[in-house]
Short mmCIF file of C-alpha atoms in Angstrom, two decimals:
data_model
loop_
_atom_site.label_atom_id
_atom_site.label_comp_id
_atom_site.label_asym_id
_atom_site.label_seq_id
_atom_site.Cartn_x
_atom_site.Cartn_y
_atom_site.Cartn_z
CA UNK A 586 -43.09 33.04 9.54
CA UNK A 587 -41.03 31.88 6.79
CA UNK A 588 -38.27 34.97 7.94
CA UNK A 589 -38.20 33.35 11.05
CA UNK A 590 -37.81 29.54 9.84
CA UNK A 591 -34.63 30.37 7.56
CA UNK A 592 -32.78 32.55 10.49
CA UNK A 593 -33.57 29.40 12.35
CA UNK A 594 -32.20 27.40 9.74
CA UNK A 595 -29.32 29.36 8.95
CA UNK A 596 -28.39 29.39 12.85
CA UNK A 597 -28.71 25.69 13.20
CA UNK A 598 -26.60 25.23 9.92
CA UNK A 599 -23.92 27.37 11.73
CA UNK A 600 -23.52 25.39 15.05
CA UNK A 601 -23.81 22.34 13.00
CA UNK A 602 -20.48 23.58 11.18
CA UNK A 603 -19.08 24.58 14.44
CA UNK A 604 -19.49 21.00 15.32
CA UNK A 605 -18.79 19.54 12.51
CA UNK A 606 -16.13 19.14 10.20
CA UNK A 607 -16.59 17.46 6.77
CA UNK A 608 -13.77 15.56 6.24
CA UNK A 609 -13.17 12.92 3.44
CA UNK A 610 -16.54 11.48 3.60
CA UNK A 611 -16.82 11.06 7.62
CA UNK A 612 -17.81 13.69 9.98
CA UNK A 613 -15.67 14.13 12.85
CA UNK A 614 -17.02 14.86 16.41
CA UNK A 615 -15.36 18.38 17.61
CA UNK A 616 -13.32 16.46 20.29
CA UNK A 617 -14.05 18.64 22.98
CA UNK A 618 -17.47 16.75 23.20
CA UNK A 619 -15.69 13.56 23.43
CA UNK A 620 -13.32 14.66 26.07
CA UNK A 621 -16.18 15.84 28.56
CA UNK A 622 -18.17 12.77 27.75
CA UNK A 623 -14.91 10.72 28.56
CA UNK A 624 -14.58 12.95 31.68
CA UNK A 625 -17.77 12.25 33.02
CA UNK A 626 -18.07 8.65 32.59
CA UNK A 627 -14.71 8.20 34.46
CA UNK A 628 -16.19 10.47 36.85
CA UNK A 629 -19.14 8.56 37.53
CA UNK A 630 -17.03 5.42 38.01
CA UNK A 631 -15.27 6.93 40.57
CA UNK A 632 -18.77 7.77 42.33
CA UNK A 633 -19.53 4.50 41.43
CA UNK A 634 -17.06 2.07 42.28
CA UNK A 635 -14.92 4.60 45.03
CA UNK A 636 -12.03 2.46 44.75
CA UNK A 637 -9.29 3.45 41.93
CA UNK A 638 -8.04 -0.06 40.96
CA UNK A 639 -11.93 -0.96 40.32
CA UNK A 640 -12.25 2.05 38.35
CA UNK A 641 -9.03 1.07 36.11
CA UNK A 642 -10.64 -2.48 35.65
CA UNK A 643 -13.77 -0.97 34.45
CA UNK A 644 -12.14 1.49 31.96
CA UNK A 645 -10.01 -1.62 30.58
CA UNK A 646 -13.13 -3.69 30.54
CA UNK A 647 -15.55 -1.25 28.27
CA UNK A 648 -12.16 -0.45 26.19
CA UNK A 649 -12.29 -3.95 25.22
CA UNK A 650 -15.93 -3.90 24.80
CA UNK A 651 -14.97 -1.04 21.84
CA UNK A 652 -11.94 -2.70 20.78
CA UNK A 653 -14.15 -5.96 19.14
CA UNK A 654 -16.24 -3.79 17.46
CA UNK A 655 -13.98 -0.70 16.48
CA UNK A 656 -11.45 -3.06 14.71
CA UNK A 657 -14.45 -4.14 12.50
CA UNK A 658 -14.58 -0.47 11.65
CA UNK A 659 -10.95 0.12 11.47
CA UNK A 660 -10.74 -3.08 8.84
CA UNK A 661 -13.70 -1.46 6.66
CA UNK A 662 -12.36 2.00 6.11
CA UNK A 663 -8.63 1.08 5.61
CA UNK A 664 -9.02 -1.91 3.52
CA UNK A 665 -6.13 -3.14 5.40
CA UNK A 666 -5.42 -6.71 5.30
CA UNK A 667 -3.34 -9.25 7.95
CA UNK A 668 -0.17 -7.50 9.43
CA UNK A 669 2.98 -8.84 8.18
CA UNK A 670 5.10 -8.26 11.34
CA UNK A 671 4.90 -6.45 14.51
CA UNK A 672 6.33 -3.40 12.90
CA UNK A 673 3.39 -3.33 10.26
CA UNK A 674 0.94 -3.66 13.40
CA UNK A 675 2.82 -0.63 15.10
CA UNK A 676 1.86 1.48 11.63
CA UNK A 677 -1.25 0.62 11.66
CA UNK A 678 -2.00 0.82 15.78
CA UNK A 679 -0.76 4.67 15.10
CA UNK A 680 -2.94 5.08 11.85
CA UNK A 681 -6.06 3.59 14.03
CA UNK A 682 -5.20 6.98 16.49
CA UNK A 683 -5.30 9.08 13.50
CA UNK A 684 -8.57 7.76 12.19
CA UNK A 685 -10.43 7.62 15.88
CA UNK A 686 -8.38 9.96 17.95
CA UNK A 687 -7.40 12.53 15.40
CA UNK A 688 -3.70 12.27 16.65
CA UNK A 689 -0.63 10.80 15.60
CA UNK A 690 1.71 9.10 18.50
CA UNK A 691 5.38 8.28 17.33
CA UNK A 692 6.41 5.04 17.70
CA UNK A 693 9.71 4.62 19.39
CA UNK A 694 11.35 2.36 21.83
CA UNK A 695 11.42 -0.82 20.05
CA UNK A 696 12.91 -3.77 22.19
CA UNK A 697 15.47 -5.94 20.96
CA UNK A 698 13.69 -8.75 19.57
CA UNK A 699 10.67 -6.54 17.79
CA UNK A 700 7.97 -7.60 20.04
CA UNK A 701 7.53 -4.30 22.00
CA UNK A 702 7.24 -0.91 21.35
CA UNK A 703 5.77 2.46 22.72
CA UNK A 704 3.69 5.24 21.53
CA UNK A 705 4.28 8.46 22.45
CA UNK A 706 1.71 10.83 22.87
CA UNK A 707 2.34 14.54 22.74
CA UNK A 708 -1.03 15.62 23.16
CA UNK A 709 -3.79 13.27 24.13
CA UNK A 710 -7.38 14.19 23.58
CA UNK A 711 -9.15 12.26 26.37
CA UNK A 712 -6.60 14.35 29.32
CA UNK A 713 -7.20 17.85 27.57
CA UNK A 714 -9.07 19.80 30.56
CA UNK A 715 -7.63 17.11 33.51
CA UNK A 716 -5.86 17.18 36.67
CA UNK A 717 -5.90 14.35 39.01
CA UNK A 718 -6.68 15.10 42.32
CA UNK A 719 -4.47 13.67 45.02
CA UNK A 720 -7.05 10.75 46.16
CA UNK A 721 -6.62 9.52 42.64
CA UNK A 722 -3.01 8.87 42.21
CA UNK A 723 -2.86 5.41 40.76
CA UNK A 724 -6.27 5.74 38.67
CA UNK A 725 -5.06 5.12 34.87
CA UNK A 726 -6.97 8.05 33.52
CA UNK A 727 -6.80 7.10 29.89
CA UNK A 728 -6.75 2.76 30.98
CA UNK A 729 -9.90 2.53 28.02
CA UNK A 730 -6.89 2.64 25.08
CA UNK A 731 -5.55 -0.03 26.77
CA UNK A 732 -9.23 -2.14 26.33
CA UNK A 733 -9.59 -1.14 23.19
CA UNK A 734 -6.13 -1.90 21.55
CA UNK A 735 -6.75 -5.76 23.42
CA UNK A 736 -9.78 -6.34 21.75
CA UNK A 737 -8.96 -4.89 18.56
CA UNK A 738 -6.27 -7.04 18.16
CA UNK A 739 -7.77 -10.15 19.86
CA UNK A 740 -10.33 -9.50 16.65
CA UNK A 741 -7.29 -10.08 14.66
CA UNK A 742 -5.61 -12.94 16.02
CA UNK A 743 -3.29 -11.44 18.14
CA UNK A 744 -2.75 -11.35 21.82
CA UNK A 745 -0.62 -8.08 23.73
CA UNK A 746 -0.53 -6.56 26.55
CA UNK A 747 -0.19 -3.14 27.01
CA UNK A 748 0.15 -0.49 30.28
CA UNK A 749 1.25 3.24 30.59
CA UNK A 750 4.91 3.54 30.98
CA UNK A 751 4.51 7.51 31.40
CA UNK A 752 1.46 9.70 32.01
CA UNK A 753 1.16 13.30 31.86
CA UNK A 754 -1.08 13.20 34.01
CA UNK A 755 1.18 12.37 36.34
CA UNK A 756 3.76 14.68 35.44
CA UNK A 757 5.45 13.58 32.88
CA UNK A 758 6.33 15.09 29.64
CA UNK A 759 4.73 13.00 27.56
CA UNK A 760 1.77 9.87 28.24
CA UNK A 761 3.72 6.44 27.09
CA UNK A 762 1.97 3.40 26.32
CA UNK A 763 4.16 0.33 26.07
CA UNK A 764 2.69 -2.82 23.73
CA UNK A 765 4.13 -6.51 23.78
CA UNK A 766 3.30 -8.78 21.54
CA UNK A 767 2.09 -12.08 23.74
CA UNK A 768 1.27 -14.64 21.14
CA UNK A 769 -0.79 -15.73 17.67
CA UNK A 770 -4.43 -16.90 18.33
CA UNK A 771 -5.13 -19.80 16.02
CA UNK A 772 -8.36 -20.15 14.53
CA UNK A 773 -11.40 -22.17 15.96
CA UNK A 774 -10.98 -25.96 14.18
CA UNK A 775 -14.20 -26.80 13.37
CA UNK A 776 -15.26 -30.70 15.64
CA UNK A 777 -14.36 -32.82 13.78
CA UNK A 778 -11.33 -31.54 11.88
CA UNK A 779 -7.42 -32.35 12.43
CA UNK B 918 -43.62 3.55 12.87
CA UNK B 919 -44.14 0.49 13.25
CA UNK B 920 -42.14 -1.85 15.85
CA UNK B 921 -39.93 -4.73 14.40
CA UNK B 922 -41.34 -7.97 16.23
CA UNK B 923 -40.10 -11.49 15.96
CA UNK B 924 -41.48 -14.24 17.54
CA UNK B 925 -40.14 -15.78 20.67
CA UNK B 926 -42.00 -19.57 20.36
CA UNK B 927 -41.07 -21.42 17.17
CA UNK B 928 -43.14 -24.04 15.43
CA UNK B 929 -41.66 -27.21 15.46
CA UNK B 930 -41.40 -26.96 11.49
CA UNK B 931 -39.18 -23.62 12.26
CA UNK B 932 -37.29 -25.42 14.63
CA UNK B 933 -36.65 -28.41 12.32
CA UNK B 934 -35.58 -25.84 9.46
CA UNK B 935 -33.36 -24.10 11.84
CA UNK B 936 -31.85 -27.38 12.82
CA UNK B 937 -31.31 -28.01 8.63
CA UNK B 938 -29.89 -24.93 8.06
CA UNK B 939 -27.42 -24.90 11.00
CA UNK B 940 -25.84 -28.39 10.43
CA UNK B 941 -25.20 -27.27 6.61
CA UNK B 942 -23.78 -23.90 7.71
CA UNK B 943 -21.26 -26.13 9.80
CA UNK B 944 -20.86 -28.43 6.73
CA UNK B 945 -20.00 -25.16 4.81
CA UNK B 946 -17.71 -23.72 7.74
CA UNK B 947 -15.82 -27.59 7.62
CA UNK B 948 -15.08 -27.05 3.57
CA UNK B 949 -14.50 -23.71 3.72
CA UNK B 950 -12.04 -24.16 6.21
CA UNK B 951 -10.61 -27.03 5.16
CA UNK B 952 -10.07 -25.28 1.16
CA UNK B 953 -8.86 -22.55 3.27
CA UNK B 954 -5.40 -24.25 4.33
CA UNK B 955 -5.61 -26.82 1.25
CA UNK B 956 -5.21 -23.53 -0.55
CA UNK B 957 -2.44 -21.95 1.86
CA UNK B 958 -0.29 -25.25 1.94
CA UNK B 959 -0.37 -26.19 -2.04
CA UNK B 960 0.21 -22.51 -2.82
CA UNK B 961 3.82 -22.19 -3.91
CA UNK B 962 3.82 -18.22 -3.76
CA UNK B 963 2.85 -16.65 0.12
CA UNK B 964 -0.83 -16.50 -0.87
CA UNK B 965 -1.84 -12.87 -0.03
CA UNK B 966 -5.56 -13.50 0.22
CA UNK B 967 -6.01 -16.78 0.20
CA UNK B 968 -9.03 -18.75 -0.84
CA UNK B 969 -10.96 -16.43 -3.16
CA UNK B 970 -13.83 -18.56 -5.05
CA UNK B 971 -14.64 -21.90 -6.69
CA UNK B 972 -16.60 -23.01 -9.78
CA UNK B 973 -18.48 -25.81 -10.33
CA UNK B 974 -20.50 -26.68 -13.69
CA UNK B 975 -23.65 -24.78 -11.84
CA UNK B 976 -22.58 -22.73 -9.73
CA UNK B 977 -19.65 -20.11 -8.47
CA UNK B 978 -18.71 -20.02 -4.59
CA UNK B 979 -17.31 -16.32 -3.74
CA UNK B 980 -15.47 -16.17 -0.55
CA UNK B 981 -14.12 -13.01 1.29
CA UNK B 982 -12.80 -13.13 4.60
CA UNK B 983 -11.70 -10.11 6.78
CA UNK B 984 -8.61 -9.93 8.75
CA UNK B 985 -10.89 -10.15 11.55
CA UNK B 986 -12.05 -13.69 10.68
CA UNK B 987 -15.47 -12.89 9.03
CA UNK B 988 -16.45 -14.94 7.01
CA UNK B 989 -19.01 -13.92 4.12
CA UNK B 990 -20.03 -15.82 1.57
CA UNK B 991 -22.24 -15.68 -2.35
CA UNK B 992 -23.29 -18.29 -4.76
CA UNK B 993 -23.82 -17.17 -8.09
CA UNK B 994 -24.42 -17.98 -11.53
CA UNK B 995 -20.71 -19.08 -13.68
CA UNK B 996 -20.82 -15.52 -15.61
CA UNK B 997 -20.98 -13.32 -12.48
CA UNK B 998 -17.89 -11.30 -12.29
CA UNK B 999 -17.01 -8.71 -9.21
CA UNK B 1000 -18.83 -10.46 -7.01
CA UNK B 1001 -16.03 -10.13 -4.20
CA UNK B 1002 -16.31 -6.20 -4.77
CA UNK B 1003 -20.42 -6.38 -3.85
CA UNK B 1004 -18.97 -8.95 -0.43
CA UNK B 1005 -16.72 -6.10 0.40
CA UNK B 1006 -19.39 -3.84 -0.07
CA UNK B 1007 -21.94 -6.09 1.93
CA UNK B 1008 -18.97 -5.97 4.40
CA UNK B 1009 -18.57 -2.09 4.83
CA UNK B 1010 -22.16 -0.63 4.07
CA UNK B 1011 -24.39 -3.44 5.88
CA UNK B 1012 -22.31 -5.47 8.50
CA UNK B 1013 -20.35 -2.56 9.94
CA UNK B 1014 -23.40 -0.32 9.97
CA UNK B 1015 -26.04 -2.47 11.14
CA UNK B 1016 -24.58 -5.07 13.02
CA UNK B 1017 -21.32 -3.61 14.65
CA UNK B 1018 -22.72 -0.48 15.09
CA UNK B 1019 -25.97 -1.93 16.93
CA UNK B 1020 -24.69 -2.48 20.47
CA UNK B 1021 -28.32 -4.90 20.72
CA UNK B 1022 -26.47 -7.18 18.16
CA UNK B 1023 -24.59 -9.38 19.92
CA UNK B 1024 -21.89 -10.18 17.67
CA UNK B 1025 -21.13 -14.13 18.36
CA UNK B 1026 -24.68 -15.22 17.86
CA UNK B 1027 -26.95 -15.36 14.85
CA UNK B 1028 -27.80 -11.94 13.74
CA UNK B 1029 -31.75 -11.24 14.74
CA UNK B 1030 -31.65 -7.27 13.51
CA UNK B 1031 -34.32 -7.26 10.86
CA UNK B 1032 -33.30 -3.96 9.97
CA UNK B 1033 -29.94 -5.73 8.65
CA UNK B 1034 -32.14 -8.25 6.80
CA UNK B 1035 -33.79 -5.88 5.37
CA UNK B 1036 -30.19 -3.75 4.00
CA UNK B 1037 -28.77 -6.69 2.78
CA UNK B 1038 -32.02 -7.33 0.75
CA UNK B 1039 -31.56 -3.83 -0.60
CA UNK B 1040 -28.21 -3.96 -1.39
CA UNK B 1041 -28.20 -7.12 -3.23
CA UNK B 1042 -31.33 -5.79 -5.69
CA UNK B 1043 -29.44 -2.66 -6.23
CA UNK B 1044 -26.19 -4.34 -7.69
CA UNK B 1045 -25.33 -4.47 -10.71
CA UNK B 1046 -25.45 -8.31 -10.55
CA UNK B 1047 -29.20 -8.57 -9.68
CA UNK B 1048 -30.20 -6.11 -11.99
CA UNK B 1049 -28.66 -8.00 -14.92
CA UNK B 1050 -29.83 -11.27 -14.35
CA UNK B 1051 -33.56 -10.48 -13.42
CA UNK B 1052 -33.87 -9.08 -17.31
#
């Protein structure tokens, strides 16, 4: 009996380290779990919803739905405090991919006046084992980033926009994501106060 | 295990307490935010952190706020030091694990979770601070 418990044990240590990677205090997910879970919940919003533009809206929506609560999470591991400029933000938008996403997008493309900028992705963990079929043209495969980089920094006073310049997915070499700095959100004045 | 439960009908005693507490918390939230740009106007250097605590004869008022615009608060005794380091703690072991991590917990409403209550009640008689007043 007690053979048979520590083969057990000794197997279930071994797919644990399969999955698992101790890293600095945190365990990371193997990301291929991630990416099929991705998969199928875009999957079953396309069964759902059967109309791509809904399906986009969705993704965006529960991105943001992440965003207000990953930025808490984000804030607590890095320390980091308010961005100085738009540049700083950049840094730490592509730090935020290292910590979640396990990747590191270069930022390039910066507009004149500093307020936009892309990330380019050379390999993106949510598209690893995709292919769009032809019905699904103009679905935004990977639109959740886009939720979850709005709320994140709607936590922190800021308001962008952001959309997919290039996608892989669609052919390109690499997936582009364009940000733009909208405006500063002022804090809530409590009644009463000038 | 047993089941958390928390009652749904209040005594009007509850509800009267509940009204106390809430108009002080928005007295509080009125001070702190108006020492909050007292401190970021009279400031002659760019104040990296802002507003960080205030002592009175009694008491000390330690204040840490996260880029995110949380706001947590600790009275204390005058000799408490590194009370800002147990906030930050409070912060990154007890907020982000049992609220923000809690998809039940709403997070612009009073926080029910009595499994939070009950972490932040551990982590405060665990410190350091606790330990060396209740000698």
């Amino acid at each position: 009996m007690s053979r048979a418990g520590t083969k057990l044990d000794s197997k279930k240590v071994f797919c644990m380290k399969n999955i698992l990677r101790y890293d600095e205090n945190l365990y990371i997910i193997n990301s291929e779990l991630f990416t099929l879970t991705y998969g199928a919940l875009v999957a079953q919003l396309l069964k759902d919803y059967e109309n791509v533009e809904d399906v986009n809206k969705q993704l965006e929506r529960m991105g943001y739905n992440m965003g207000i609560r990953l930025i808490e999470d984000f804030l607590a591991r890095t320390g980091s405090g308010r961005c100085y400029d738009f540049r700083d933000t950049a840094e730490k938008i592509q730090t935020g991919f290292k910590i979640f996403l396990g990747i590191t997008p270069t930022i390039t493309n910066w507009s004149a006046a500093g307020d936009e900028f892309s990330l380019c992705f050379e390999a993106n963990p949510l598209t690893e084992f995709v292919e769009l079929p032809d019905h699904c043209l103009n679905l935004k495969y990977c639109n959740v980033l886009i939720g979850v980089l709005r709320g994140a920094c709607e936590m922190v006073q800021m308001e962008i926009a952001c959309w997919f310049v290039q996608d892989q997915l669609k052919n390109d070499n690499v997936t582009e994501l364009r940000i733009k700095f909208i405006k500063r959100l002022e804090d809530a004045i409590p009644a009463g106060e000038d | 295990k047993k089941q958390m439960a928390h009652s749904t009908t209040q005594s009007p005693i509850e509800k009267a307490t509940l009204y106390v507490l809430s108009s002080e918390a928005k007295l509080m939230y009125g001070m702190l935010f108006s020492i909050k740009s007292f401190v970021s106007k009279i400031s002659p250097l760019d104040p990296k952190e802002g507003f960080l605590y205030y002592k009175t004869s009694k008491y000390t008022l330690h204040y840490l706020e996260t880029p995110s615009g949380l706001k947590f608060v600790l009275n204390t005794d005058n000799v408490t030091q590194n009370a800002r380091e147990l906030l930050q703690q409070l912060y990154r072991e007890v907020y982000l694990e049992y609220v923000v991590k809690n998809p039940l917990c709403q997070l612009n409403e009073p926080i029910q979770s009595e499994l939070f209550k009950l972490k932040v009640d551990e982590l405060f008689k665990k410190s350091p601070l606790f330990l060396s007043r209740s000698i």
